[in-house]
Amino acid sequence: MGQNAAALRFDSEQAAPASPVRNARPSWAGRLLLLPFHALAVFSASKAFNTNPVIGSRTLNRRGLHIGRRMLAARLGAMRRRSLAGLLSDEDRAAFERDGFIVKRDFLDPATFQALRDEIMALDVPARESVNGDTLTRLIALDGPTLDRLPVARAVLQGSAYRGLINYVGSFRRRPSLYVQSVFSQFAPGGAQDVQSFFHTDTFHPTVKSWFFLQDVDDDAAPFAYVPGSHRANRRKLAWERRVSCTARHAGDRLTAEGSFRISEAEIRRLGYPDARKLPVAANTLVVADTSGIHRRSTTDRSTVRVSIWAYSRSNPFLPWAGGDPLALPFIGRHGQRLYWAVSDLFKTPGKGQPVWRWVGRRTPLMPPARDR
């Protein structure tokens, strides 16, 4: 995997430093008033153990709260997927059920792919960037106003072939959030390891992320890696999740405490899953994965950049129906991503350093990132 022996050993502090300690705690009365809202969050996609005393309760999780949520969400996700089975081929459906991901090579015909790639690479628009360890990630929102300028990309990303795969894997018929994602590996050589390069699960319920690669991604260029079949929880994985859920609220690893469990390669082997599969791909390849399974971004020792159209979609996992998309509303559908960013920036806690994501001005997908960060 391009890691040395020390890097192969999972180190939660290296993967994700603990959040700064908060000196001010709500009063007992404030905690009591919030308790009904914390309890209601059990029936939502909320996953953070460290900010919800119900979801993070050691006592309740020892008695099966987390595992109960996980198993119910899995059953409902399977039911929704059955209702969406006609959106993709039998071959793709079988590949997903077996592996937890689908790889579509030569997704577009060559002429359409080249036209789409030309549109995306010519973008010069405001972008956001984040640095995690030695890696910088740039995101350009493909919202309504931007897609209006990209007729080929709009037709592809709103087309049934693309949407069908994402909707089935995500188990909801809804509009995904779309971005141009540029990942610059070894942006800060010698820094901490990128938190995305540790094996992890995104959340406890069926969910989806996808990457439509606009460039070749070689084996040593930080390709996506996935543990086949780990989207299905076997008995050992359920037992592991139960153990983690009992201590996650006070985990030294911030991301585990927030509900994105980190796991070592040795632990993966003990759970009985096969070795992770790295996915080096040629340009014009679409990868769609249920990221409740175990996955990571592979590591690399060299400076690389990979550009893709990245999408994700997430909804309340306890809904029994697959439809009803709030992003289908005209204003939210066209401007929802920027609205989310604006609200997120507005409510960031002051006095905790730079935000994880920040606006960096106009960027193209391949423009080298500034070094004066």
GROMACS .gro file of C-alpha atoms in nm:
model
  373
    1MET     CA    1   0.000   0.000   0.000
    2GLY     CA    2   0.304   0.228  -0.013
    3GLN     CA    3   0.322   0.263   0.365
    4ASN     CA    4   0.604   0.186   0.603
    5ALA     CA    5   0.553  -0.038   0.900
    6ALA     CA    6   0.480   0.248   1.136
    7ALA     CA    7   0.214   0.391   0.908
    8LEU     CA    8   0.046   0.053   0.874
    9ARG     CA    9  -0.019   0.051   1.247
   10PHE     CA   10  -0.331   0.252   1.320
   11ASP     CA   11  -0.260   0.547   1.546
   12SER     CA   12  -0.573   0.739   1.633
   13GLU     CA   13  -0.387   1.052   1.738
   14GLN     CA   14  -0.200   1.060   1.408
   15ALA     CA   15  -0.518   0.989   1.212
   16ALA     CA   16  -0.729   1.263   1.365
   17PRO     CA   17  -0.622   1.485   1.653
   18ALA     CA   18  -0.874   1.512   1.931
   19SER     CA   19  -1.102   1.813   1.927
   20PRO     CA   20  -1.004   2.105   2.148
   21VAL     CA   21  -1.138   2.073   2.499
   22ARG     CA   22  -1.446   2.280   2.561
   23ASN     CA   23  -1.431   2.457   2.895
   24ALA     CA   24  -1.794   2.562   2.900
   25ARG     CA   25  -2.044   2.282   2.959
   26PRO     CA   26  -2.421   2.326   2.947
   27SER     CA   27  -2.589   2.343   3.285
   28TRP     CA   28  -2.786   2.044   3.409
   29ALA     CA   29  -3.105   2.232   3.320
   30GLY     CA   30  -2.980   2.297   2.967
   31ARG     CA   31  -2.886   1.932   2.924
   32LEU     CA   32  -3.231   1.829   3.048
   33LEU     CA   33  -3.405   2.061   2.801
   34LEU     CA   34  -3.198   1.922   2.513
   35LEU     CA   35  -3.255   1.559   2.606
   36PRO     CA   36  -3.578   1.514   2.400
   37PHE     CA   37  -3.400   1.646   2.091
   38HIS     CA   38  -3.107   1.412   2.150
   39ALA     CA   39  -3.351   1.123   2.186
   40LEU     CA   40  -3.533   1.211   1.863
   41ALA     CA   41  -3.199   1.217   1.680
   42VAL     CA   42  -3.179   0.841   1.734
   43PHE     CA   43  -3.434   0.813   1.452
   44SER     CA   44  -3.229   1.021   1.210
   45ALA     CA   45  -2.896   1.002   1.029
   46SER     CA   46  -2.721   1.156   1.331
   47LYS     CA   47  -2.410   0.957   1.411
   48ALA     CA   48  -2.196   1.164   1.651
   49PHE     CA   49  -2.132   0.995   1.984
   50ASN     CA   50  -1.945   1.289   2.135
   51THR     CA   51  -2.220   1.550   2.100
   52ASN     CA   52  -2.528   1.339   2.171
   53PRO     CA   53  -2.549   1.182   2.518
   54VAL     CA   54  -2.816   0.938   2.401
   55ILE     CA   55  -2.639   0.811   2.088
   56GLY     CA   56  -2.311   0.814   2.284
   57SER     CA   57  -2.447   0.648   2.597
   58ARG     CA   58  -2.223   0.361   2.706
   59THR     CA   59  -2.511   0.200   2.896
   60LEU     CA   60  -2.754   0.215   2.604
   61ASN     CA   61  -2.497   0.094   2.354
   62ARG     CA   62  -2.401  -0.198   2.577
   63ARG     CA   63  -2.768  -0.287   2.562
   64GLY     CA   64  -2.771  -0.265   2.183
   65LEU     CA   65  -2.874   0.088   2.084
   66HIS     CA   66  -2.608   0.138   1.815
   67ILE     CA   67  -2.638  -0.215   1.679
   68GLY     CA   68  -3.016  -0.187   1.676
   69ARG     CA   69  -2.997   0.137   1.477
   70ARG     CA   70  -2.748  -0.022   1.239
   71MET     CA   71  -2.949  -0.338   1.175
   72LEU     CA   72  -3.279  -0.154   1.128
   73ALA     CA   73  -3.117   0.094   0.888
   74ALA     CA   74  -2.968  -0.196   0.689
   75ARG     CA   75  -3.306  -0.370   0.657
   76LEU     CA   76  -3.479  -0.052   0.544
   77GLY     CA   77  -3.196   0.024   0.301
   78ALA     CA   78  -3.230  -0.322   0.147
   79MET     CA   79  -3.605  -0.268   0.112
   80ARG     CA   80  -3.555   0.067  -0.062
   81ARG     CA   81  -3.294  -0.083  -0.295
   82ARG     CA   82  -3.538  -0.355  -0.399
   83SER     CA   83  -3.780  -0.083  -0.506
   84LEU     CA   84  -3.500   0.079  -0.714
   85ALA     CA   85  -3.366  -0.242  -0.870
   86GLY     CA   86  -3.486  -0.146  -1.218
   87LEU     CA   87  -3.245   0.149  -1.230
   88LEU     CA   88  -2.942  -0.066  -1.315
   89SER     CA   89  -2.848  -0.391  -1.485
   90ASP     CA   90  -2.850  -0.733  -1.323
   91GLU     CA   91  -2.470  -0.743  -1.366
   92ASP     CA   92  -2.417  -0.415  -1.181
   93ARG     CA   93  -2.661  -0.511  -0.909
   94ALA     CA   94  -2.481  -0.843  -0.854
   95ALA     CA   95  -2.143  -0.668  -0.841
   96PHE     CA   96  -2.270  -0.428  -0.580
   97GLU     CA   97  -2.429  -0.695  -0.363
   98ARG     CA   98  -2.103  -0.891  -0.371
   99ASP     CA   99  -1.850  -0.608  -0.326
  100GLY     CA  100  -2.026  -0.297  -0.199
  101PHE     CA  101  -1.910  -0.093  -0.498
  102ILE     CA  102  -1.954  -0.078  -0.876
  103VAL     CA  103  -1.681   0.008  -1.128
  104LYS     CA  104  -1.796   0.131  -1.471
  105ARG     CA  105  -1.502   0.159  -1.710
  106ASP     CA  106  -1.553   0.360  -2.031
  107PHE     CA  107  -1.867   0.503  -1.877
  108LEU     CA  108  -1.913   0.752  -2.163
  109ASP     CA  109  -1.838   0.722  -2.532
  110PRO     CA  110  -1.503   0.887  -2.618
  111ALA     CA  111  -1.650   1.199  -2.782
  112THR     CA  112  -1.889   1.274  -2.495
  113PHE     CA  113  -1.619   1.212  -2.236
  114GLN     CA  114  -1.376   1.447  -2.408
  115ALA     CA  115  -1.641   1.719  -2.434
  116LEU     CA  116  -1.731   1.681  -2.066
  117ARG     CA  117  -1.366   1.681  -1.962
  118ASP     CA  118  -1.298   1.996  -2.164
  119GLU     CA  119  -1.588   2.173  -1.993
  120ILE     CA  120  -1.475   2.076  -1.644
  121MET     CA  121  -1.107   2.150  -1.692
  122ALA     CA  122  -1.188   2.496  -1.832
  123LEU     CA  123  -1.373   2.598  -1.514
  124ASP     CA  124  -1.225   2.902  -1.338
  125VAL     CA  125  -1.458   2.972  -1.047
  126PRO     CA  126  -1.452   3.024  -0.667
  127ALA     CA  127  -1.341   2.711  -0.485
  128ARG     CA  128  -1.292   2.581  -0.133
  129GLU     CA  129  -0.990   2.395  -0.004
  130SER     CA  130  -0.897   2.191   0.300
  131VAL     CA  131  -0.565   2.051   0.417
  132ASN     CA  132  -0.564   1.717   0.598
  133GLY     CA  133  -0.217   1.610   0.696
  134ASP     CA  134  -0.004   1.591   0.383
  135THR     CA  135  -0.301   1.619   0.142
  136LEU     CA  136  -0.492   1.918   0.007
  137THR     CA  137  -0.842   1.875  -0.135
  138ARG     CA  138  -1.012   2.134  -0.355
  139LEU     CA  139  -1.388   2.138  -0.418
  140ILE     CA  140  -1.574   2.328  -0.690
  141ALA     CA  141  -1.951   2.306  -0.650
  142LEU     CA  142  -2.141   2.181  -0.954
  143ASP     CA  143  -2.463   2.350  -0.850
  144GLY     CA  144  -2.740   2.479  -1.075
  145PRO     CA  145  -2.574   2.806  -1.185
  146THR     CA  146  -2.245   2.631  -1.264
  147LEU     CA  147  -2.408   2.343  -1.452
  148ASP     CA  148  -2.603   2.594  -1.661
  149ARG     CA  149  -2.266   2.680  -1.820
  150LEU     CA  150  -2.178   2.312  -1.879
  151PRO     CA  151  -2.435   2.157  -2.112
  152VAL     CA  152  -2.254   1.825  -2.163
  153ALA     CA  153  -2.179   1.777  -1.794
  154ARG     CA  154  -2.536   1.870  -1.703
  155ALA     CA  155  -2.680   1.615  -1.946
  156VAL     CA  156  -2.452   1.338  -1.816
  157LEU     CA  157  -2.493   1.414  -1.445
  158GLN     CA  158  -2.870   1.443  -1.474
  159GLY     CA  159  -2.896   1.139  -1.699
  160SER     CA  160  -3.058   0.812  -1.598
  161ALA     CA  161  -2.741   0.602  -1.635
  162TYR     CA  162  -2.548   0.814  -1.385
  163ARG     CA  163  -2.834   0.890  -1.146
  164GLY     CA  164  -2.959   0.531  -1.149
  165LEU     CA  165  -2.632   0.394  -1.012
  166ILE     CA  166  -2.608   0.658  -0.741
  167ASN     CA  167  -2.973   0.626  -0.639
  168TYR     CA  168  -2.956   0.247  -0.613
  169VAL     CA  169  -2.636   0.235  -0.410
  170GLY     CA  170  -2.754   0.520  -0.186
  171SER     CA  171  -3.099   0.355  -0.157
  172PHE     CA  172  -3.279   0.685  -0.222
  173ARG     CA  173  -3.411   0.842  -0.540
  174ARG     CA  174  -3.267   1.187  -0.484
  175ARG     CA  175  -3.038   1.446  -0.641
  176PRO     CA  176  -2.677   1.400  -0.524
  177SER     CA  177  -2.449   1.683  -0.419
  178LEU     CA  178  -2.197   1.728  -0.702
  179TYR     CA  179  -1.845   1.871  -0.700
  180VAL     CA  180  -1.527   1.878  -0.899
  181GLN     CA  181  -1.279   1.727  -0.654
  182SER     CA  182  -0.903   1.778  -0.696
  183VAL     CA  183  -0.684   1.583  -0.452
  184PHE     CA  184  -0.323   1.700  -0.425
  185SER     CA  185  -0.121   1.428  -0.252
  186GLN     CA  186   0.204   1.518  -0.073
  187PHE     CA  187   0.107   1.885  -0.067
  188ALA     CA  188   0.286   1.905   0.269
  189PRO     CA  189   0.552   1.631   0.261
  190GLY     CA  190   0.653   1.509   0.603
  191GLY     CA  191   0.326   1.620   0.760
  192ALA     CA  192   0.077   1.401   0.938
  193GLN     CA  193  -0.094   1.131   0.736
  194ASP     CA  194  -0.416   1.229   0.560
  195VAL     CA  195  -0.710   1.120   0.779
  196GLN     CA  196  -0.882   0.978   0.470
  197SER     CA  197  -0.594   0.733   0.423
  198PHE     CA  198  -0.688   0.532   0.733
  199PHE     CA  199  -0.944   0.258   0.685
  200HIS     CA  200  -1.281   0.374   0.808
  201THR     CA  201  -1.657   0.365   0.765
  202ASP     CA  202  -1.840   0.691   0.694
  203THR     CA  203  -2.149   0.613   0.897
  204PHE     CA  204  -2.368   0.335   1.037
  205HIS     CA  205  -2.625   0.319   0.753
  206PRO     CA  206  -2.635   0.264   0.374
  207THR     CA  207  -2.497   0.569   0.196
  208VAL     CA  208  -2.322   0.653  -0.129
  209LYS     CA  209  -2.022   0.837  -0.270
  210SER     CA  210  -1.900   0.826  -0.628
  211TRP     CA  211  -1.603   0.941  -0.831
  212PHE     CA  212  -1.608   0.990  -1.207
  213PHE     CA  213  -1.239   1.011  -1.288
  214LEU     CA  214  -1.129   1.263  -1.548
  215GLN     CA  215  -0.766   1.146  -1.541
  216ASP     CA  216  -0.589   0.814  -1.510
  217VAL     CA  217  -0.522   0.714  -1.149
  218ASP     CA  218  -0.218   0.489  -1.125
  219ASP     CA  219  -0.155   0.232  -0.855
  220ASP     CA  220   0.085   0.469  -0.676
  221ALA     CA  221  -0.134   0.780  -0.715
  222ALA     CA  222  -0.354   0.738  -0.405
  223PRO     CA  223  -0.638   0.534  -0.561
  224PHE     CA  224  -0.959   0.453  -0.378
  225ALA     CA  225  -0.947   0.125  -0.183
  226TYR     CA  226  -1.239  -0.078  -0.048
  227VAL     CA  227  -1.274  -0.396   0.157
  228PRO     CA  228  -1.506  -0.611  -0.059
  229GLY     CA  229  -1.824  -0.720   0.114
  230SER     CA  230  -1.774  -0.493   0.417
  231HIS     CA  231  -2.097  -0.305   0.341
  232ARG     CA  232  -2.264  -0.616   0.486
  233ALA     CA  233  -2.206  -0.656   0.858
  234ASN     CA  234  -2.113  -1.012   0.952
  235ARG     CA  235  -2.134  -1.126   1.313
  236ARG     CA  236  -1.776  -1.029   1.391
  237LYS     CA  237  -1.823  -0.680   1.251
  238LEU     CA  238  -2.138  -0.630   1.456
  239ALA     CA  239  -1.949  -0.734   1.768
  240TRP     CA  240  -1.665  -0.495   1.681
  241GLU     CA  241  -1.907  -0.206   1.623
  242ARG     CA  242  -2.079  -0.277   1.952
  243ARG     CA  243  -1.745  -0.259   2.136
  244VAL     CA  244  -1.647   0.064   1.963
  245SER     CA  245  -1.988   0.224   2.024
  246CYS     CA  246  -1.954   0.173   2.399
  247THR     CA  247  -1.639   0.388   2.419
  248ALA     CA  248  -1.671   0.610   2.109
  249ARG     CA  249  -1.805   0.911   2.298
  250HIS     CA  250  -1.469   0.956   2.471
  251ALA     CA  251  -1.246   0.815   2.196
  252GLY     CA  252  -0.910   0.985   2.153
  253ASP     CA  253  -0.971   0.974   1.779
  254ARG     CA  254  -1.201   1.265   1.693
  255LEU     CA  255  -1.351   1.103   1.382
  256THR     CA  256  -1.444   0.783   1.562
  257ALA     CA  257  -1.609   0.998   1.830
  258GLU     CA  258  -1.804   1.169   1.552
  259GLY     CA  259  -1.933   0.835   1.425
  260SER     CA  260  -1.687   0.759   1.144
  261PHE     CA  261  -1.516   0.454   1.293
  262ARG     CA  262  -1.146   0.406   1.216
  263ILE     CA  263  -1.013   0.051   1.195
  264SER     CA  264  -0.671  -0.108   1.151
  265GLU     CA  265  -0.577  -0.364   0.887
  266ALA     CA  266  -0.519  -0.622   1.160
  267GLU     CA  267  -0.872  -0.565   1.290
  268ILE     CA  268  -1.014  -0.600   0.937
  269ARG     CA  269  -0.850  -0.939   0.904
  270ARG     CA  270  -0.994  -1.047   1.241
  271LEU     CA  271  -1.341  -0.955   1.117
  272GLY     CA  272  -1.305  -1.216   0.841
  273TYR     CA  273  -1.314  -0.989   0.537
  274PRO     CA  274  -1.074  -1.024   0.240
  275ASP     CA  275  -0.788  -0.783   0.180
  276ALA     CA  276  -0.880  -0.437   0.060
  277ARG     CA  277  -0.892  -0.391  -0.315
  278LYS     CA  278  -0.714  -0.088  -0.456
  279LEU     CA  279  -0.885   0.059  -0.762
  280PRO     CA  280  -0.635   0.220  -0.999
  281VAL     CA  281  -0.844   0.328  -1.297
  282ALA     CA  282  -0.823   0.486  -1.639
  283ALA     CA  283  -0.989   0.817  -1.715
  284ASN     CA  284  -1.361   0.783  -1.798
  285THR     CA  285  -1.419   0.537  -1.512
  286LEU     CA  286  -1.705   0.578  -1.267
  287VAL     CA  287  -1.676   0.424  -0.919
  288VAL     CA  288  -1.988   0.415  -0.700
  289ALA     CA  289  -1.959   0.281  -0.345
  290ASP     CA  290  -2.159   0.234  -0.028
  291THR     CA  291  -1.922   0.408   0.210
  292SER     CA  292  -2.076   0.252   0.517
  293GLY     CA  293  -1.835  -0.024   0.413
  294ILE     CA  294  -1.467  -0.011   0.504
  295HIS     CA  295  -1.261   0.203   0.267
  296ARG     CA  296  -0.985   0.461   0.242
  297ARG     CA  297  -0.780   0.676   0.010
  298SER     CA  298  -0.454   0.489  -0.050
  299THR     CA  299  -0.126   0.654   0.036
  300THR     CA  300   0.152   0.765  -0.197
  301ASP     CA  301   0.507   0.888  -0.153
  302ARG     CA  302   0.500   1.113  -0.456
  303SER     CA  303   0.330   1.439  -0.545
  304THR     CA  304   0.018   1.364  -0.749
  305VAL     CA  305  -0.314   1.521  -0.839
  306ARG     CA  306  -0.630   1.336  -0.924
  307VAL     CA  307  -0.940   1.511  -1.057
  308SER     CA  308  -1.287   1.361  -1.051
  309ILE     CA  309  -1.651   1.456  -1.040
  310TRP     CA  310  -1.734   1.362  -0.684
  311ALA     CA  311  -2.088   1.302  -0.562
  312TYR     CA  312  -2.251   1.201  -0.241
  313SER     CA  313  -2.607   1.155  -0.123
  314ARG     CA  314  -2.742   1.090   0.224
  315SER     CA  315  -3.089   1.090   0.378
  316ASN     CA  316  -3.269   0.968   0.688
  317PRO     CA  317  -3.194   0.593   0.692
  318PHE     CA  318  -3.512   0.512   0.882
  319LEU     CA  319  -3.748   0.623   0.607
  320PRO     CA  320  -3.925   0.324   0.448
  321TRP     CA  321  -3.969   0.497   0.110
  322ALA     CA  322  -3.704   0.585  -0.149
  323GLY     CA  323  -3.860   0.904  -0.288
  324GLY     CA  324  -3.938   1.247  -0.153
  325ASP     CA  325  -3.628   1.450  -0.236
  326PRO     CA  326  -3.600   1.795  -0.071
  327LEU     CA  327  -3.324   1.881  -0.320
  328ALA     CA  328  -3.583   1.859  -0.596
  329LEU     CA  329  -3.725   2.191  -0.478
  330PRO     CA  330  -3.611   2.452  -0.733
  331PHE     CA  331  -3.420   2.694  -0.509
  332ILE     CA  332  -3.264   2.430  -0.286
  333GLY     CA  333  -3.172   2.216  -0.584
  334ARG     CA  334  -2.993   2.503  -0.758
  335HIS     CA  335  -2.827   2.672  -0.462
  336GLY     CA  336  -2.828   2.416  -0.180
  337GLN     CA  337  -2.454   2.350  -0.175
  338ARG     CA  338  -2.355   2.715  -0.141
  339LEU     CA  339  -2.633   2.769   0.112
  340TYR     CA  340  -2.499   2.480   0.318
  341TRP     CA  341  -2.147   2.623   0.305
  342ALA     CA  342  -2.273   2.967   0.408
  343VAL     CA  343  -2.465   2.830   0.707
  344SER     CA  344  -2.170   2.609   0.804
  345ASP     CA  345  -1.932   2.906   0.801
  346LEU     CA  346  -2.179   3.121   0.995
  347PHE     CA  347  -2.205   2.875   1.282
  348LYS     CA  348  -1.840   2.781   1.315
  349THR     CA  349  -1.726   2.817   1.674
  350PRO     CA  350  -1.497   3.121   1.707
  351GLY     CA  351  -1.155   3.093   1.863
  352LYS     CA  352  -1.072   2.747   1.731
  353GLY     CA  353  -0.833   2.837   1.453
  354GLN     CA  354  -0.891   2.830   1.082
  355PRO     CA  355  -1.202   2.650   0.956
  356VAL     CA  356  -1.145   2.308   0.804
  357TRP     CA  357  -1.276   2.434   0.469
  358ARG     CA  358  -1.217   2.786   0.342
  359TRP     CA  359  -1.278   2.989   0.030
  360VAL     CA  360  -0.955   3.042  -0.167
  361GLY     CA  361  -1.074   3.254  -0.461
  362ARG     CA  362  -1.098   3.150  -0.823
  363ARG     CA  363  -0.939   2.819  -0.913
  364THR     CA  364  -0.929   2.572  -1.199
  365PRO     CA  365  -0.930   2.199  -1.121
  366LEU     CA  366  -0.558   2.162  -1.201
  367MET     CA  367  -0.425   2.495  -1.072
  368PRO     CA  368  -0.143   2.426  -0.822
  369PRO     CA  369  -0.251   2.521  -0.469
  370ALA     CA  370  -0.097   2.823  -0.299
  371ARG     CA  371   0.176   2.744  -0.047
  372ASP     CA  372   0.114   3.042   0.184
  373ARG     CA  373  -0.158   2.873   0.386
   0.00000   0.00000   0.00000
